[in-house]
Amino acid sequence: MATLRIPDEGRTLIDAEAVASYLRGAGIEYERWEAARPVADDAPSDEILRAYTEEIERLKARGGYVTADVIDVTPQTPALETMLAKFNREHWHDEDEVRFIVRGRGLFHIHPREGKVMALEVEAGDLIRVPRGTWHWFDLCADRRIRAIRLFQDISGWTPRYTESGVDKRYEPVCFGPAYLPQAPDQG
Ligand SMILES: [Fe+2]
């Protein structure tokens, strides 16, 4: 279940309905999904996609998404730091960023045009839809592991466009969830 923090107010929301409602106010959709049938979080990608067919089709119809895939990030992912560095600075996309977390955790910071920056820590079972144009950035948690279904309208629209505001530097990319592991000094 996601945790939402509003660091500037020292507030933390942990109740799913409260999280969803706060995010809705900023135009961000958040849902919990139950798999139509149980699927192991390390199952092959096509099995994962099959297990969530109903939800994926519903989202596709609603948001005009045409493709879905599964991204798998682990500490062994080649060029992991380079990849992460593309997304941990404030940016936006010309298309929605839609992620359903299958395994692992991650931290989305959302910066509404009006209102406080919020830090949404997502985990397995969480669906987030960040509409196109929303300022945001993303970090992995210390275990550097996430597996997620992604939906795309047009894969070329997903290039990050940076605000260069420097706002991201003001917020610690720290996760507080149960899977939080202090990072060993020799890990990147
Ligand atoms: Fe993004």
Tab-separated table of C-alpha atoms in Angstrom, residues 36-37 45-54 56:
chain	number	residue	atom	x	y	z
A	36	ALA	CA	-7.672	-11.484	-11.643
A	37	ARG	CA	-5.806	-14.651	-10.773
A	45	SER	CA	6.346	-10.868	-18.360
A	46	ASP	CA	3.664	-12.353	-20.606
A	47	GLU	CA	2.132	-14.170	-17.635
A	48	ILE	CA	2.083	-10.961	-15.625
A	49	LEU	CA	0.375	-9.125	-18.483
A	50	ARG	CA	-2.129	-11.964	-18.849
A	51	ALA	CA	-2.983	-11.932	-15.153
A	52	TYR	CA	-3.866	-8.233	-15.322
A	53	THR	CA	-5.524	-8.286	-18.771
A	54	GLU	CA	-8.826	-6.979	-17.482
A	56	ILE	CA	-4.933	-3.228	-18.563
